[in-house]
Coordinates of C-alpha atoms in Angstrom, one line a residue:
M1 CA 74.6 49.1 119.7
R2 CA 77.6 50.3 117.8
Y3 CA 75.4 53.1 116.3
Q4 CA 74.4 54.3 119.7
N5 CA 78.1 54.5 120.9
L6 CA 79.0 56.4 117.8
I7 CA 76.3 59.0 118.5
R8 CA 77.6 59.4 122.1
I9 CA 81.2 59.9 121.0
S10 CA 80.1 62.5 118.4
L11 CA 78.1 64.4 121.1
C12 CA 81.1 64.4 123.4
L13 CA 83.4 65.8 120.7
C14 CA 80.9 68.6 119.9
I15 CA 80.7 69.6 123.6
S16 CA 84.5 69.6 124.0
T17 CA 85.0 71.7 120.9
A18 CA 82.4 74.2 122.1
M19 CA 84.2 74.5 125.5
L20 CA 87.6 75.1 123.8
W21 CA 86.2 78.0 121.8
A22 CA 84.4 79.5 124.8
A23 CA 87.5 79.4 127.1
P24 CA 89.5 82.5 125.8
S25 CA 86.6 84.8 125.4
S26 CA 86.2 85.4 129.2
P27 CA 89.6 87.2 129.9
V28 CA 89.2 89.4 126.8
A29 CA 85.9 90.6 128.2
E30 CA 87.4 91.4 131.5
E31 CA 90.4 93.5 130.1
A32 CA 88.4 95.5 127.6
P33 CA 87.6 98.5 129.9
K34 CA 91.4 99.0 130.7
E35 CA 92.0 100.1 127.1
F36 CA 89.8 103.2 127.6
P37 CA 91.3 105.0 130.8
H38 CA 90.5 108.4 129.2
E39 CA 86.8 107.8 129.7
S40 CA 87.1 108.7 133.4
G41 CA 87.6 112.3 134.6
M42 CA 86.1 115.2 136.6
Y43 CA 84.7 118.6 135.7
Y44 CA 85.9 122.0 136.8
T45 CA 84.3 125.4 136.4
I46 CA 86.6 128.2 135.2
Q47 CA 87.2 131.0 137.7
K48 CA 88.3 134.6 137.0
G49 CA 92.0 134.7 136.4
D50 CA 92.4 131.0 135.5
T51 CA 94.6 129.8 132.6
L52 CA 95.2 126.3 131.2
W53 CA 98.8 126.7 132.3
D54 CA 97.7 127.3 135.9
L55 CA 95.0 124.6 135.9
S56 CA 97.5 122.0 134.5
K57 CA 99.9 123.0 137.3
R58 CA 97.2 122.9 139.9
F59 CA 95.6 119.6 139.0
F60 CA 98.4 117.6 137.4
D61 CA 101.4 119.1 139.2
S62 CA 102.9 120.1 135.8
P63 CA 102.1 123.2 133.8
D64 CA 103.5 121.4 130.7
Q65 CA 100.4 119.2 130.5
W66 CA 98.2 122.2 129.3
P67 CA 98.4 121.1 125.6
D68 CA 96.8 117.8 126.5
L69 CA 94.2 119.5 128.6
W70 CA 93.3 121.7 125.7
N71 CA 93.2 118.8 123.2
Q72 CA 90.8 116.9 125.4
N73 CA 88.4 119.9 125.6
D74 CA 87.2 120.5 122.0
Q75 CA 84.8 123.3 123.1
I76 CA 87.9 125.6 123.7
P77 CA 88.8 127.1 120.3
N78 CA 91.7 129.2 121.6
P79 CA 93.8 128.0 124.6
H80 CA 94.7 131.6 125.5
W81 CA 91.0 132.5 125.9
I82 CA 89.0 130.7 128.6
Y83 CA 86.1 132.4 130.3
P84 CA 84.7 132.3 133.9
G85 CA 81.7 129.9 134.2
E86 CA 82.9 127.6 131.4
R87 CA 83.2 123.9 132.4
I88 CA 86.2 121.8 131.3
R89 CA 86.8 118.1 131.9
L90 CA 90.0 117.0 133.7
F91 CA 91.0 113.8 131.9
R92 CA 93.4 111.2 133.2
Q93 CA 96.6 111.4 131.3
E94 CA 99.3 108.8 130.5
G95 CA 102.2 109.1 132.9
V96 CA 100.0 111.0 135.4
E97 CA 99.1 108.9 138.4
K98 CA 96.2 110.9 139.6
I99 CA 94.1 114.0 139.2
K100 CA 93.7 116.3 142.2
E101 CA 90.1 117.0 143.0
P102 CA 89.2 120.7 142.3
E103 CA 87.5 121.1 145.7
K104 CA 90.5 119.8 147.6
V105 CA 92.9 122.0 145.6
I106 CA 90.9 125.1 146.3
E107 CA 90.5 124.2 149.9
Q108 CA 94.3 123.7 150.2
A109 CA 95.0 127.0 148.5
K110 CA 92.6 128.7 151.0
Q111 CA 94.3 127.1 154.0
E112 CA 97.8 128.1 152.7
E113 CA 96.6 131.7 152.2
E114 CA 95.1 131.7 155.7
K115 CA 98.3 130.4 157.2
K116 CA 100.2 133.2 155.4
V117 CA 97.8 135.9 156.8
E118 CA 98.1 134.5 160.3
A119 CA 101.9 134.4 160.0
V120 CA 101.9 138.1 159.0
K121 CA 99.6 139.0 161.9
A122 CA 101.7 137.1 164.4
A123 CA 105.0 138.6 163.2
P124 CA 106.0 141.8 165.0
P125 CA 105.6 145.0 162.9
P126 CA 108.9 146.2 161.4
P127 CA 110.5 149.1 163.2
P128 CA 109.9 152.5 161.5
P129 CA 112.7 153.7 159.4
K130 CA 115.2 155.8 161.4
E131 CA 114.9 159.4 160.5
P132 CA 118.2 161.2 159.9
P133 CA 119.1 164.1 162.3
Y134 CA 117.9 167.5 161.1
Y135 CA 117.6 171.1 162.1
Y136 CA 114.1 172.6 161.9
Y137 CA 114.2 176.2 160.7
T138 CA 110.7 177.7 160.4
Q139 CA 111.8 180.9 158.6
I140 CA 113.4 179.1 155.6
E141 CA 110.9 180.7 153.2
K142 CA 112.3 184.2 153.9
V143 CA 116.0 183.3 153.2
G144 CA 117.6 184.9 150.2
F145 CA 120.8 184.2 148.4
I146 CA 123.7 185.7 146.5
R147 CA 123.9 184.6 142.8
K148 CA 126.5 185.4 140.2
D149 CA 123.8 186.0 137.5
P150 CA 120.6 187.7 138.9
V151 CA 117.3 186.0 138.5
N152 CA 115.2 187.2 135.5
P153 CA 112.1 188.8 137.2
S154 CA 108.6 187.8 136.2
G155 CA 107.2 191.2 137.0
T156 CA 107.4 194.3 139.1
I157 CA 105.2 195.8 141.8
F158 CA 104.4 199.4 140.5
R159 CA 101.5 200.4 142.8
S160 CA 99.6 199.3 145.9
Q161 CA 95.9 199.6 146.7
D162 CA 95.1 203.0 148.1
D163 CA 98.7 203.9 147.4
K164 CA 99.9 202.5 150.7
A165 CA 103.5 203.2 151.6
M166 CA 103.7 200.2 154.0
I167 CA 102.6 197.1 152.1
S168 CA 101.8 194.1 154.3
Q169 CA 99.9 190.8 154.3
G170 CA 96.4 191.1 152.9
D171 CA 97.0 194.2 150.8
E172 CA 96.5 194.2 147.1
V173 CA 99.2 195.3 144.7
Y174 CA 99.4 195.9 141.0
I175 CA 102.0 194.0 138.9
R176 CA 103.5 195.0 135.6
P177 CA 104.6 191.7 134.0
A178 CA 108.0 191.3 132.4
E179 CA 108.2 191.3 128.6
H180 CA 106.8 188.1 127.0
T181 CA 105.6 186.9 130.4
I182 CA 102.1 185.7 131.4
L183 CA 101.0 185.6 135.0
Y184 CA 98.2 183.1 135.7
P185 CA 95.5 183.7 138.4
G186 CA 96.2 181.5 141.4
A187 CA 99.9 181.3 140.8
T188 CA 102.2 182.5 143.6
Y189 CA 105.4 184.6 143.4
T190 CA 108.1 185.6 145.8
A191 CA 108.6 189.3 146.1
Y192 CA 112.2 190.4 146.4
R193 CA 114.7 193.1 145.6
N194 CA 118.3 193.2 144.6
V195 CA 120.7 194.6 147.2
E196 CA 123.8 196.2 145.8
G197 CA 126.7 197.8 147.6
I198 CA 127.6 197.8 151.3
R199 CA 129.0 200.3 153.8
G200 CA 132.6 200.7 152.9
K201 CA 134.3 200.2 149.5
K202 CA 136.2 197.1 150.8
Y203 CA 133.1 195.1 151.6
S204 CA 131.2 196.4 148.5
E205 CA 133.8 195.0 146.2
L206 CA 134.0 191.8 148.1
V207 CA 130.3 191.1 147.8
D208 CA 129.8 192.3 144.3
S209 CA 132.6 190.1 143.0
H210 CA 130.5 187.1 144.0
G211 CA 127.2 188.3 142.5
T212 CA 123.9 190.0 143.4
Q213 CA 122.1 189.6 146.7
H214 CA 118.4 188.6 146.4
Y215 CA 116.5 189.9 149.4
F216 CA 113.1 188.2 149.9
T217 CA 110.2 190.5 151.2
G218 CA 107.1 188.3 150.8
V219 CA 104.8 186.1 148.7
V220 CA 101.9 187.4 146.5
E221 CA 99.2 185.5 144.7
I222 CA 97.8 186.6 141.3
I223 CA 94.1 187.4 141.5
K224 CA 93.2 188.6 138.0
Q225 CA 94.4 190.4 134.9
D226 CA 93.2 193.9 134.2
A227 CA 94.2 195.6 131.0
D228 CA 98.0 195.4 130.7
Y229 CA 98.7 194.7 134.4
Y230 CA 97.7 192.1 137.0
V231 CA 96.2 192.4 140.5
A232 CA 97.7 190.3 143.3
R233 CA 97.2 189.9 147.0
V234 CA 100.0 189.7 149.6
V235 CA 99.6 186.3 151.2
R236 CA 102.8 186.4 153.3
S237 CA 104.9 189.3 154.4
H238 CA 108.5 188.6 155.5
R239 CA 109.5 192.3 155.7
D240 CA 108.2 195.6 154.4
I241 CA 107.2 195.2 150.7
R242 CA 108.0 198.2 148.6
I243 CA 107.1 199.7 145.2
N244 CA 109.5 198.4 142.5
D245 CA 110.0 195.1 144.3
L246 CA 110.5 192.3 141.8
L247 CA 108.8 188.9 141.4
M248 CA 110.1 185.4 140.9
P249 CA 108.1 182.1 140.9
H250 CA 107.6 180.9 144.4
I251 CA 109.2 177.5 145.2
P252 CA 108.1 176.1 148.6
R253 CA 111.0 175.0 150.9
S254 CA 111.0 172.3 153.6
P255 CA 111.9 173.7 157.1
K256 CA 113.7 170.4 157.8
I257 CA 117.4 170.8 157.1
I258 CA 118.9 167.3 157.0
L259 CA 122.3 167.4 158.7
S260 CA 125.3 166.1 156.7
E261 CA 129.0 165.7 157.1
S262 CA 131.1 168.8 156.7
R263 CA 133.7 168.8 153.9
E264 CA 137.3 168.5 154.9
G265 CA 139.7 171.3 154.3
V266 CA 137.3 174.1 153.8
L267 CA 138.7 177.6 154.5
G268 CA 136.7 180.7 153.6
Q269 CA 135.1 183.8 154.9
I270 CA 131.8 185.5 155.7
L271 CA 130.9 188.0 153.0
V272 CA 128.1 189.9 154.8
N273 CA 124.9 189.2 156.7
E274 CA 121.5 189.5 155.1
D275 CA 120.6 192.9 156.5
R276 CA 124.1 194.3 155.7
D277 CA 125.0 195.0 159.4
R278 CA 128.5 195.8 160.5
M279 CA 128.2 193.4 163.4
F280 CA 125.7 190.6 164.0
G281 CA 125.3 187.5 166.2
D282 CA 123.1 184.4 166.8
N283 CA 120.1 183.5 164.6
T284 CA 121.3 185.8 161.8
I285 CA 121.4 184.9 158.1
A286 CA 124.7 185.5 156.4
F287 CA 126.5 184.5 153.2
I288 CA 129.9 182.8 152.7
D289 CA 132.3 182.7 149.7
K290 CA 132.0 178.9 149.3
G291 CA 129.4 177.1 147.2
K292 CA 128.5 174.0 145.2
K293 CA 131.8 174.0 143.3
D294 CA 133.6 173.8 146.7
G295 CA 131.6 170.7 147.8
I296 CA 129.3 172.8 150.2
Q297 CA 125.9 171.2 150.8
A298 CA 122.8 172.2 152.8
G299 CA 123.0 170.7 156.3
Q300 CA 126.8 171.0 156.8
T301 CA 128.2 173.0 159.7
Y302 CA 131.3 175.1 159.8
S303 CA 133.2 177.0 162.5
V304 CA 133.9 180.8 162.6
F305 CA 137.4 181.5 164.0
Y306 CA 140.0 184.1 164.6
E307 CA 143.8 183.7 165.0
D308 CA 145.3 184.6 168.4
K309 CA 148.9 185.6 167.9
H310 CA 151.2 184.6 170.8
G311 CA 154.8 185.9 170.9
L312 CA 157.3 183.2 171.7
K313 CA 159.7 183.8 174.7
F314 CA 162.9 181.8 175.0
Y315 CA 164.9 181.5 178.2
K316 CA 168.4 180.3 178.7
E317 CA 169.7 179.8 182.2
G318 CA 167.2 182.3 183.5
E319 CA 168.1 184.9 180.8
L320 CA 165.5 186.1 178.4
L321 CA 166.8 185.9 174.8
K322 CA 166.0 188.5 172.2
P323 CA 163.6 187.3 169.4
T324 CA 165.3 186.5 166.1
A325 CA 164.0 185.8 162.6
S326 CA 163.6 182.1 163.5
M327 CA 161.4 183.0 166.5
E328 CA 158.2 183.7 164.6
P329 CA 154.9 184.2 166.6
V330 CA 152.6 181.2 166.7
N331 CA 149.0 181.7 165.3
T332 CA 146.4 179.7 167.1
P333 CA 142.9 179.4 165.5
I334 CA 140.2 179.9 168.1
D335 CA 136.6 179.0 167.2
F336 CA 133.9 181.4 168.5
A337 CA 130.8 180.7 166.4
K338 CA 129.0 178.0 164.4
I339 CA 127.1 178.3 161.1
L340 CA 124.7 175.9 159.4
V341 CA 124.4 175.9 155.6
L342 CA 120.8 176.4 154.4
L343 CA 121.1 177.1 150.7
T344 CA 123.9 176.7 148.1
E345 CA 124.7 178.5 144.9
E346 CA 127.7 177.8 142.6
T347 CA 130.2 180.1 144.4
T348 CA 128.3 181.2 147.5
S349 CA 126.1 179.7 150.3
T350 CA 123.4 181.1 152.6
V351 CA 124.1 180.2 156.2
L352 CA 122.5 180.5 159.7
V353 CA 124.5 181.5 162.7
T354 CA 123.4 178.9 165.2
Y355 CA 125.9 179.9 168.0
S356 CA 128.2 182.7 168.7
E357 CA 130.3 183.7 171.7
K358 CA 130.8 187.3 170.4
D359 CA 129.8 189.5 167.5
L360 CA 130.5 188.4 164.0
Y361 CA 131.6 190.7 161.1
P362 CA 132.1 190.7 157.4
T363 CA 135.4 188.9 156.3
A364 CA 135.3 186.8 159.5
R365 CA 137.0 183.5 158.6
I366 CA 135.4 180.0 158.5
R367 CA 136.8 176.5 158.5
T368 CA 135.9 172.9 158.8
P369 CA 135.2 172.1 162.4
A370 CA 138.0 170.5 164.3
R371 CA 137.5 166.8 165.0

């Protein structure tokens, strides 16, 4: 009997011991997967233009995570070189709560882009930039200038086809090039001549003191070279082109003359008009004795004036007093014409007479328009 009780007690002790050893094994088995959070993740296929920096910012909200993203993808040897079509795994990182799903990120980016496009379409178009006021002068190509040092010519017209006396558009002319000068087929040149002297010694000295007038006659295009001369065709004729007319490179000009503020305190005179007439009026090209060094710019306008001398009369108790030295006549400036600056040189400018109440003449005085 005692022996049987001893066996029962021993059996109970063995069962209790086994239960004690088995008890702690269950929670350990349950927590084991939590030690390997990096085993979960998603895959993304590289697109053109992607970088690890951009992908880290897109899927982890932080571009600074790109080194971890590289370390977890051993197939990428160089983090600066990833290629479209390559797949990378987006691992869960410590300190990052979640990974954005690639499909959702792309969809969100598309939606944001569509919103931007719709916003641009819905917004009213910006108003066109306001164009500054201008004067449109179609004959700007034929306007010459007075320059202190004459232009060095590129060549000289020495003969015309069929020895024509009147050379005009479409005619062929023969050009003798200047020394050490090459004229290329297809190049265009302005034909001009230098005008020296004017009727009357007074005006001649006045103009010559400011330089030489360059009088434009047309535009020619070089066709070919033949021996020691060139053949050219007249593509534009401003005036009669003559033998011995000179050539300078043709520089196209815009007919839009942008208007600008006139310079204060300008006081000068008209030297002469382009055709050297004694009297001239509206729509005439002329030259003035003010230029770049005086602050003159294309688009400025100035007034042409004369002084009207009025003698002063003084009365005392109905008696007319005799004029004395203190009773000098009053000079009143009267504007009678307007000029617009087209071109400027250092000491002279080319102007257009836009309005005139009476004839103009050399030495007529100009000034800043009255406010």
